[in-house]
């Protein structure tokens, strides 16, 4: 019966072909498992070549910390007073000795006059009473939108009062030139050591930002303009310290803190309480701040290293994991994954992405960046064909595996570019707004257009980061509106953002995204002597 079955060449030839393929795949898998793999440490693969944990494992966490801590001392490091203000509460006890030693300071005592977060205040002072918490959070939100008094929001005023001493330490720290926080590694680093790091100051700096903004708007109400300016400057300093780390997390958090400062500055400008001398002092202090790193610097520095580190960690984890997902077993992962080919592909992808970000035209740049991100995600329209070639070609399966991981890791990088552009736009708007206020104080009214400022600000200040066209300025009865049309390149008539809602089954924050500063004077305009 078997002989009759194999007599037909339509059965015999396919049978032996399939058998040959199966045996080839099986022996190849055994060969690569026996041979093993070693990462070749080089610029093309690991990007850095030191320090090493062992002969083929680069210690990216130590490498990044060494780069960022160069020239940093306990005397010039802003993180030292900040951690004195935070106390040890955000650092796990086993990590404290090494963490604080690397900062060049002793471990702070368990109890002390440390920063009290909103959550802590709600738990300890408000006794977790729902109504009191809701009211407190409502007051905190309103304090970021307008001036307020102690009588109006007594709970918020009390929260600020309890934080006055640690906020003095924060002010001292933010005036320092450098910023370095040692990385803390958790137990589980299976997805990558850099991605898994704990960065306490970056993660909990929002406590500081909320306190500074609320205290600034309180000071404005009480006529303490110099105190308000000090807190707003500290917000800018905090943002720039975080941005200076050239890491995506610090990038997003720093830009958020700059937005906090922008809210406060708009409120202060609308109050009409500033003098020319105060504005000039504020301008001088802003000019002393370091330049914000570009998105190219962020992506080409920590983001590249984080993804390379994760590629290596995840691939090695699969090599050691006997319970790897079925689809990976079908593709013979990791036995047929060439780790060095994978790392070369990763670096080549980063080089290509960075080239797209060098285009000076924002619309073309972001379109190319989004297309690049989409190109990394493989199409699964022909799964059997992919499975077949994955069996036969180690190069193919490596590229497929790399595309999947790169697509996941690099998704949303173009959104980071948009965030950076919004931050840059806010800086432009602030420069113009301060000069407009000086003009009003001298002339008694705002100008009808921005031409009178052309002699005091560089021409590029008036150009929209996103559109490449002049920023929009509209003189109104009690003030003006000045804005960039934002990342969507649509003029929304100075509308910051739309309401939240469900669009196509997904939560949306609206379609408006202009970057705006709107000054509406709340009192009779003053004229400088």
Coordinates of C-alpha atoms in Angstrom, one line a residue:
X1 CA 0.0 0.0 0.0
X2 CA 2.9 2.3 0.9
X3 CA 4.6 1.5 -2.4
X4 CA 1.5 2.2 -4.3
X5 CA 1.1 5.5 -2.4
X6 CA 4.6 6.6 -3.4
X7 CA 4.3 5.5 -7.0
X8 CA 2.7 8.8 -8.0
X9 CA 5.3 11.5 -8.4
X10 CA 2.6 14.0 -7.3
X11 CA 2.9 12.4 -3.9
X12 CA 6.5 11.3 -3.8
X13 CA 8.2 14.6 -4.7
X14 CA 6.2 16.9 -2.3
X15 CA 6.6 14.3 0.5
X16 CA 10.4 14.3 0.2
X17 CA 10.5 18.0 -0.2
X18 CA 8.5 18.6 3.0
X19 CA 10.7 16.0 4.8
X20 CA 13.8 17.7 3.6
X21 CA 12.6 21.1 4.8
X22 CA 11.6 19.7 8.2
X23 CA 14.9 17.9 8.7
X24 CA 16.8 21.1 7.6
X25 CA 14.9 23.2 10.0
X26 CA 15.4 20.7 12.8
X27 CA 19.1 20.3 12.3
X28 CA 19.6 24.0 11.8
X29 CA 17.8 24.7 15.1
X30 CA 19.9 22.1 16.9
X31 CA 23.0 23.6 15.4
X32 CA 22.3 27.2 16.5
X33 CA 21.3 26.0 20.0
X34 CA 24.6 24.1 20.3
X35 CA 26.6 26.9 18.7
X36 CA 25.0 29.7 20.9
X37 CA 25.4 33.4 20.2
X38 CA 27.7 36.1 21.4
X39 CA 27.0 39.8 21.0
X40 CA 29.8 41.5 19.1
X41 CA 30.5 44.7 21.1
X42 CA 31.0 47.5 18.5
X43 CA 29.6 50.8 17.3
X44 CA 27.4 49.0 14.7
X45 CA 25.8 46.7 17.2
X46 CA 25.9 47.8 20.8
X47 CA 26.7 51.5 19.8
X48 CA 28.8 51.9 23.0
X49 CA 31.8 49.7 23.8
X50 CA 32.1 50.2 27.6
X51 CA 31.6 49.6 30.4
X52 CA 31.0 45.9 30.3
X53 CA 29.3 43.6 32.7
X54 CA 31.0 40.6 31.0
X55 CA 32.8 40.0 27.7
X56 CA 29.6 40.5 25.6
X57 CA 27.2 42.4 27.9
X58 CA 27.3 46.2 27.9
X59 CA 26.2 47.9 31.1
X60 CA 24.0 50.7 29.5
X61 CA 22.8 51.9 32.9
X62 CA 26.3 52.6 34.2
X63 CA 27.3 54.0 30.8
X64 CA 24.4 56.5 30.8
X65 CA 25.0 57.5 34.5
X66 CA 28.7 58.0 33.8
X67 CA 28.0 60.3 30.8
X68 CA 25.3 62.3 32.7
X69 CA 27.3 62.6 35.9
X70 CA 30.5 63.9 34.3
X71 CA 31.6 67.1 36.0
X72 CA 28.8 66.8 38.6
X73 CA 29.6 67.3 42.3
X74 CA 27.4 67.4 45.4
X75 CA 27.9 71.2 45.4
X76 CA 26.6 71.9 41.8
X77 CA 24.1 69.1 41.6
X78 CA 20.5 70.3 41.8
X79 CA 19.3 66.8 42.7
X80 CA 21.0 66.9 46.2
X81 CA 18.8 69.6 47.7
X82 CA 15.8 68.2 45.9
X83 CA 16.4 64.8 47.5
X84 CA 16.8 66.5 50.8
X85 CA 13.4 68.1 50.2
X86 CA 11.8 64.7 49.2
X87 CA 13.5 62.7 51.9
X88 CA 14.1 59.0 51.6
X89 CA 10.4 58.0 51.2
X90 CA 10.6 57.4 47.4
X91 CA 13.7 55.2 47.6
X92 CA 13.4 51.6 48.7
X93 CA 15.3 50.9 51.9
X94 CA 17.8 48.4 50.4
X95 CA 18.6 51.0 47.6
X96 CA 19.2 54.0 49.9
X97 CA 22.8 53.6 51.0
X98 CA 24.1 53.2 47.4
X99 CA 21.8 55.8 45.9
X100 CA 22.5 58.6 48.4
X101 CA 26.3 57.8 48.5
X102 CA 26.4 58.3 44.7
X103 CA 24.8 61.7 45.2
X104 CA 27.5 62.5 47.7
X105 CA 25.1 62.9 50.7
X106 CA 24.1 60.9 53.7
X107 CA 20.8 59.0 53.9
X108 CA 18.2 61.5 55.2
X109 CA 16.4 60.4 58.4
X110 CA 13.1 58.6 58.1
X111 CA 11.2 61.4 59.7
X112 CA 11.7 65.0 58.7
X113 CA 10.1 68.1 57.2
X114 CA 9.8 66.7 53.7
X115 CA 7.6 67.6 50.8
X116 CA 4.0 66.5 51.2
X117 CA 2.3 65.3 48.1
X118 CA -1.4 65.8 47.4
X119 CA -2.0 62.1 48.1
X120 CA -0.2 62.3 51.4
X121 CA -2.1 65.5 52.4
X122 CA -5.4 63.9 51.4
X123 CA -4.6 60.8 53.5
X124 CA -3.2 62.5 56.6
X125 CA -4.8 65.9 56.9
X126 CA -8.1 65.3 55.0
X127 CA -8.4 61.8 56.5
X128 CA -9.3 60.4 53.1
X129 CA -12.8 62.0 53.3
X130 CA -14.1 61.9 49.7
X131 CA -15.9 65.3 49.8
X132 CA -12.9 67.1 51.3
X133 CA -10.5 65.4 48.7
X134 CA -12.8 66.4 45.8
X135 CA -12.9 70.0 47.0
X136 CA -9.1 70.1 47.6
X137 CA -8.4 68.8 44.1
X138 CA -10.9 71.2 42.6
X139 CA -9.2 74.1 44.4
X140 CA -5.8 72.9 43.1
X141 CA -7.1 72.9 39.6
X142 CA -8.5 76.4 39.8
X143 CA -5.3 77.7 41.3
X144 CA -3.6 76.9 38.0
X145 CA -6.2 78.9 36.1
X146 CA -6.5 82.2 38.1
X147 CA -5.4 84.1 41.2
X148 CA -6.9 83.0 44.5
X149 CA -6.9 83.9 48.2
X150 CA -6.2 82.0 51.4
X151 CA -9.8 82.6 52.5
X152 CA -11.2 81.2 49.3
X153 CA -9.1 78.0 49.3
X154 CA -8.0 77.4 52.9
X155 CA -7.1 73.8 52.3
X156 CA -4.8 74.6 49.5
X157 CA -3.2 77.4 51.5
X158 CA -2.6 75.0 54.3
X159 CA -1.0 72.5 52.0
X160 CA 1.4 75.1 50.7
X161 CA 2.2 76.3 54.2
X162 CA 3.1 72.8 55.3
X163 CA 5.5 72.6 52.3
X164 CA 7.3 76.0 52.8
X165 CA 10.5 74.6 54.4
X166 CA 11.1 71.9 51.8
X167 CA 10.2 74.4 49.0
X168 CA 13.1 76.6 50.2
X169 CA 15.4 73.6 49.6
X170 CA 13.9 73.1 46.2
X171 CA 14.6 76.8 45.3
X172 CA 18.2 76.4 46.5
X173 CA 18.6 73.2 44.4
X174 CA 17.0 74.5 41.2
X175 CA 19.5 77.5 41.2
X176 CA 22.4 75.0 40.7
X177 CA 23.9 74.4 37.3
X178 CA 23.9 70.6 36.9
X179 CA 21.4 67.9 37.4
X180 CA 22.1 64.2 37.9
X181 CA 20.0 61.5 39.6
X182 CA 21.6 58.0 39.9
X183 CA 19.6 55.2 38.3
X184 CA 17.9 52.6 40.5
X185 CA 17.3 49.1 39.1
X186 CA 14.3 47.1 40.2
X187 CA 14.5 43.3 40.6
X188 CA 12.8 42.6 37.3
X189 CA 14.9 43.9 34.3
X190 CA 13.7 41.4 31.8
X191 CA 12.4 44.0 29.4
X192 CA 15.6 46.0 29.6
X193 CA 17.7 47.6 32.3
X194 CA 17.4 51.2 31.0
X195 CA 13.6 51.0 30.6
X196 CA 13.2 49.4 34.0
X197 CA 15.1 52.2 35.9
X198 CA 13.5 54.1 38.6
X199 CA 14.1 57.9 38.5
X200 CA 12.6 59.4 41.6
X201 CA 13.0 63.1 41.0
X202 CA 11.7 62.8 37.5
X203 CA 8.7 60.7 38.6
X204 CA 7.7 62.8 41.6
X205 CA 8.6 66.3 40.4
X206 CA 5.0 67.0 39.6
X207 CA 4.5 67.5 43.4
X208 CA 7.0 70.4 43.1
X209 CA 5.4 71.8 39.9
X210 CA 1.9 71.9 41.4
X211 CA 3.1 73.6 44.6
X212 CA 5.0 76.2 42.7
X213 CA 2.2 77.1 40.4
X214 CA -0.4 77.3 43.2
X215 CA 1.9 79.4 45.4
X216 CA 2.7 81.7 42.5
X217 CA -1.0 82.5 41.7
X218 CA -1.5 83.1 45.5
X219 CA 1.4 85.5 45.6
X220 CA -0.1 87.4 42.6
X221 CA -3.4 87.8 44.4
X222 CA -1.5 89.2 47.5
X223 CA 0.5 91.6 45.4
X224 CA 3.8 89.8 46.0
X225 CA 4.8 89.8 42.3
X226 CA 8.5 89.2 43.0
X227 CA 7.6 86.0 44.9
X228 CA 5.4 84.9 42.0
X229 CA 8.2 85.5 39.5
X230 CA 10.6 83.5 41.7
X231 CA 8.2 80.5 41.7
X232 CA 7.6 80.7 37.9
X233 CA 11.4 80.9 37.3
X234 CA 11.8 77.8 39.5
X235 CA 9.3 76.0 37.3
X236 CA 11.4 76.8 34.2
X237 CA 14.6 75.7 36.0
X238 CA 13.0 72.5 37.1
X239 CA 11.8 71.8 33.5
X240 CA 15.3 72.6 32.0
X241 CA 17.0 70.3 34.5
X242 CA 14.8 67.5 33.5
X243 CA 15.1 68.3 29.8
X244 CA 18.9 68.4 30.1
X245 CA 19.0 64.7 30.8
X246 CA 18.1 64.0 27.1
X247 CA 15.7 61.2 28.0
X248 CA 12.2 60.8 26.7
X249 CA 10.6 60.6 30.2
X250 CA 12.4 63.8 31.4
X251 CA 11.5 65.3 28.0
X252 CA 7.8 64.8 28.5
X253 CA 7.8 65.8 32.2
X254 CA 9.9 68.9 31.5
X255 CA 7.6 70.1 28.8
X256 CA 4.7 69.6 31.1
X257 CA 6.3 71.7 33.8
X258 CA 7.0 74.5 31.2
X259 CA 3.3 74.4 30.4
X260 CA 2.6 74.9 34.1
X261 CA 4.9 78.0 34.0
X262 CA 3.1 79.3 30.9
X263 CA -0.3 79.1 32.7
X264 CA 1.1 81.2 35.5
X265 CA 2.8 83.7 33.2
X266 CA -0.5 84.2 31.3
X267 CA -2.3 84.9 34.6
X268 CA 0.4 87.3 35.7
X269 CA 0.5 89.2 32.4
X270 CA -3.3 89.5 32.6
X271 CA -3.1 91.0 36.1
X272 CA -1.4 94.1 34.9
X273 CA 0.8 94.0 38.0
X274 CA 4.2 93.7 36.4
X275 CA 6.7 96.6 36.1
X276 CA 9.2 97.1 33.3
X277 CA 12.0 96.4 35.8
X278 CA 10.4 93.1 36.9
X279 CA 9.9 92.0 33.3
X280 CA 13.6 92.8 32.4
X281 CA 14.8 90.9 35.5
X282 CA 12.6 87.9 34.4
X283 CA 14.0 88.1 30.8
X284 CA 17.5 88.1 32.1
X285 CA 16.9 85.0 34.3
X286 CA 15.3 83.2 31.4
X287 CA 18.2 83.9 29.1
X288 CA 20.5 82.3 31.7
X289 CA 18.7 79.0 31.3
X290 CA 20.4 76.3 29.1
X291 CA 19.0 75.6 25.7
X292 CA 16.6 72.7 25.6
X293 CA 18.0 69.6 23.9
X294 CA 16.5 68.9 20.5
X295 CA 14.5 65.7 19.8
X296 CA 17.3 64.5 17.7
X297 CA 19.6 64.6 20.7
X298 CA 17.0 62.8 22.9
X299 CA 16.4 60.0 20.3
X300 CA 20.1 59.6 19.3
X301 CA 21.2 59.4 23.0
X302 CA 19.1 57.6 25.6
X303 CA 16.3 56.4 23.3
X304 CA 18.7 54.5 21.1
X305 CA 20.5 53.0 24.0
X306 CA 17.3 52.0 25.8
X307 CA 16.0 50.1 22.7
X308 CA 19.3 48.4 22.0
X309 CA 19.4 47.3 25.6
X310 CA 15.9 46.0 25.5
X311 CA 16.5 44.2 22.3
X312 CA 19.4 42.3 23.9
X313 CA 17.5 41.6 27.2
X314 CA 14.3 40.4 25.5
X315 CA 16.2 38.1 23.0
X316 CA 18.3 36.6 25.7
X317 CA 15.2 36.1 27.9
X318 CA 13.6 34.1 25.0
X319 CA 16.7 32.0 24.7
X320 CA 16.5 31.0 28.3
X321 CA 12.7 30.7 28.5
X322 CA 11.4 27.2 27.8
X323 CA 7.8 28.5 27.9
X324 CA 8.2 31.1 25.1
X325 CA 5.0 31.9 23.1
X326 CA 3.9 29.4 20.5
X327 CA 4.2 31.8 17.5
X328 CA 7.9 32.4 18.5
X329 CA 8.5 28.6 18.7
X330 CA 7.0 28.3 15.2
X331 CA 9.5 30.8 13.9
X332 CA 12.3 29.0 15.8
X333 CA 13.0 32.0 17.9
X334 CA 15.6 32.5 19.3
X335 CA 17.6 29.7 17.7
X336 CA 17.3 31.4 14.3
X337 CA 17.6 35.0 15.5
X338 CA 21.0 36.6 14.7
X339 CA 21.4 39.0 17.6
X340 CA 24.2 40.9 15.9
X341 CA 22.1 41.3 12.7
X342 CA 19.2 42.5 14.9
X343 CA 21.4 45.1 16.6
X344 CA 22.8 46.4 13.3
X345 CA 19.3 46.7 11.9
X346 CA 18.3 48.6 15.1
X347 CA 21.1 51.1 14.6
X348 CA 20.4 51.5 10.9
X349 CA 16.7 52.2 11.7
X350 CA 17.7 54.8 14.2
X351 CA 20.0 56.5 11.7
X352 CA 17.2 56.5 9.2
X353 CA 14.7 58.0 11.7
X354 CA 17.1 60.7 12.7
X355 CA 17.7 61.6 9.1
X356 CA 13.9 62.2 8.8
X357 CA 14.0 64.6 11.8
X358 CA 16.7 66.7 10.1
X359 CA 14.2 68.1 7.6
X360 CA 13.7 71.7 8.4
X361 CA 10.1 71.7 7.2
X362 CA 7.9 70.5 10.0
X363 CA 5.0 69.1 7.9
X364 CA 7.4 67.1 5.7
X365 CA 9.4 66.0 8.8
X366 CA 6.5 64.7 10.8
X367 CA 4.9 63.0 7.7
X368 CA 8.2 61.2 7.0
X369 CA 8.6 60.3 10.7
X370 CA 5.1 58.8 10.9
X371 CA 5.6 56.9 7.6
X372 CA 8.9 55.6 9.0
X373 CA 7.2 54.3 12.2
X374 CA 4.4 52.6 10.1
X375 CA 7.0 51.0 7.8
X376 CA 8.5 49.2 10.9
X377 CA 5.3 47.3 11.5
X378 CA 5.2 44.1 9.4
X379 CA 2.0 43.3 7.5
X380 CA 0.5 40.0 8.5
X381 CA -1.7 39.6 5.4
X382 CA 0.2 36.5 4.3
X383 CA 0.9 34.6 7.6
X384 CA 1.6 31.2 6.0
X385 CA 4.1 32.8 3.6
X386 CA 5.8 34.6 6.6
X387 CA 5.9 31.3 8.5
X388 CA 7.4 29.4 5.6
X389 CA 10.2 31.9 5.1
X390 CA 10.7 32.2 8.8
X391 CA 11.4 28.5 8.8
X392 CA 13.9 28.6 6.0
X393 CA 15.7 31.9 6.4
X394 CA 17.5 33.0 9.6
X395 CA 18.0 36.5 8.0
X396 CA 14.2 36.8 7.2
X397 CA 13.1 35.7 10.7
X398 CA 15.6 38.1 12.3
X399 CA 14.3 41.0 10.2
X400 CA 10.7 40.1 11.0
X401 CA 11.5 39.9 14.7
X402 CA 13.4 43.2 14.6
X403 CA 10.5 44.9 12.8
X404 CA 8.0 43.8 15.4
X405 CA 10.1 45.0 18.3
X406 CA 11.2 48.2 16.7
X407 CA 7.6 49.0 15.7
X408 CA 6.5 48.5 19.3
X409 CA 9.4 50.4 20.9
X410 CA 9.4 53.4 18.5
X411 CA 5.7 53.9 18.3
X412 CA 4.8 57.4 19.3
X413 CA 8.3 58.9 18.8
X414 CA 6.8 61.4 16.3
X415 CA 4.4 62.4 19.1
X416 CA 7.5 63.3 21.2
X417 CA 8.6 65.6 18.4
X418 CA 5.2 67.3 18.5
X419 CA 5.6 67.8 22.3
X420 CA 9.0 69.3 21.8
X421 CA 7.6 71.7 19.2
X422 CA 4.9 72.8 21.6
X423 CA 7.5 73.5 24.2
X424 CA 9.6 75.5 21.7
X425 CA 6.4 77.5 20.7
X426 CA 5.7 78.4 24.3
X427 CA 9.2 79.8 24.6
X428 CA 8.7 81.9 21.5
X429 CA 5.3 83.2 22.7
X430 CA 6.7 84.1 26.1
X431 CA 9.5 86.2 24.6
X432 CA 7.0 88.1 22.6
X433 CA 4.4 88.4 25.4
X434 CA 7.0 90.0 27.7
X435 CA 8.0 92.5 25.1
X436 CA 4.3 93.3 24.5
X437 CA 3.8 94.0 28.2
X438 CA 6.8 96.3 28.2
X439 CA 5.4 98.1 25.2
X440 CA 2.0 98.5 26.9
X441 CA 3.6 99.9 30.0
X442 CA 5.5 102.5 28.0
X443 CA 2.9 103.4 25.4
X444 CA -0.3 102.8 27.3
X445 CA -1.7 100.2 24.9
X446 CA -0.8 97.1 23.1
X447 CA 0.3 97.5 19.4
X448 CA -2.0 96.6 16.6
X449 CA 0.6 94.3 15.1
X450 CA 4.1 92.9 16.1
X451 CA 6.1 95.2 13.9
X452 CA 7.2 97.5 16.8
X453 CA 8.9 94.5 18.4
X454 CA 11.0 93.7 15.3
X455 CA 13.9 95.7 16.6
X456 CA 14.1 94.0 20.0
X457 CA 13.6 90.3 19.1
X458 CA 15.3 88.1 16.4
X459 CA 13.2 87.6 13.3
X460 CA 12.9 83.9 13.9
X461 CA 11.0 84.5 17.1
X462 CA 8.0 85.6 15.1
X463 CA 7.9 82.4 12.9
X464 CA 5.6 79.6 13.8
X465 CA 7.6 76.4 14.6
X466 CA 5.0 74.3 13.0
X467 CA 3.8 76.2 9.9
X468 CA 6.9 78.2 9.1
X469 CA 4.6 81.2 8.7
X470 CA 4.4 84.2 11.0
X471 CA 2.7 83.6 14.4
X472 CA -0.9 84.8 14.7
X473 CA -1.4 88.0 16.7
X474 CA -4.8 89.6 17.3
X475 CA -5.1 92.8 19.2
X476 CA -8.3 92.9 21.3
X477 CA -10.0 95.5 23.5
X478 CA -8.6 94.4 26.8
X479 CA -5.5 92.6 25.5
X480 CA -4.5 90.2 22.7
X481 CA -4.3 86.6 21.6
X482 CA -1.0 85.3 20.3
X483 CA -0.7 81.7 19.0
X484 CA 0.9 79.0 16.9
X485 CA -1.4 76.9 14.8
X486 CA 0.0 73.7 16.4
X487 CA 1.0 70.3 15.2
X488 CA -2.2 69.7 13.2
X489 CA -1.2 72.7 11.0
X490 CA -4.8 74.0 11.2
X491 CA -5.6 77.5 12.4
X492 CA -8.2 76.9 15.1
X493 CA -8.5 80.6 15.8
X494 CA -6.5 80.3 19.0
X495 CA -8.4 77.4 20.5
X496 CA -6.1 75.4 22.8
X497 CA -7.9 72.1 22.9
X498 CA -11.3 70.7 22.3
X499 CA -13.5 69.0 24.9
X500 CA -13.0 65.3 25.8
X501 CA -15.4 63.0 24.0
X502 CA -15.7 59.6 22.3
X503 CA -14.8 59.7 18.6
X504 CA -15.0 56.5 16.6
X505 CA -15.1 54.5 19.8
X506 CA -12.0 56.1 21.3
X507 CA -11.4 58.8 23.9
X508 CA -10.4 62.0 22.2
X509 CA -9.3 65.3 23.6
X510 CA -10.8 67.2 20.7
X511 CA -9.4 68.4 17.4
X512 CA -8.0 71.8 18.5
X513 CA -4.3 72.1 19.3
X514 CA -3.2 75.7 18.9
X515 CA -0.4 76.8 21.3
X516 CA -1.8 80.0 22.8
X517 CA -1.0 82.8 25.1
X518 CA -4.0 85.1 25.7
X519 CA -3.7 88.2 27.8
X520 CA -6.9 89.8 29.1
X521 CA -6.2 92.7 31.4
X522 CA -8.1 92.4 34.7
X523 CA -7.6 96.0 35.8
X524 CA -7.0 99.4 34.4
X525 CA -3.8 99.4 32.4
X526 CA -0.8 101.1 34.0
X527 CA 1.7 103.3 32.2
X528 CA 5.3 103.3 33.2
X529 CA 6.8 106.5 34.4

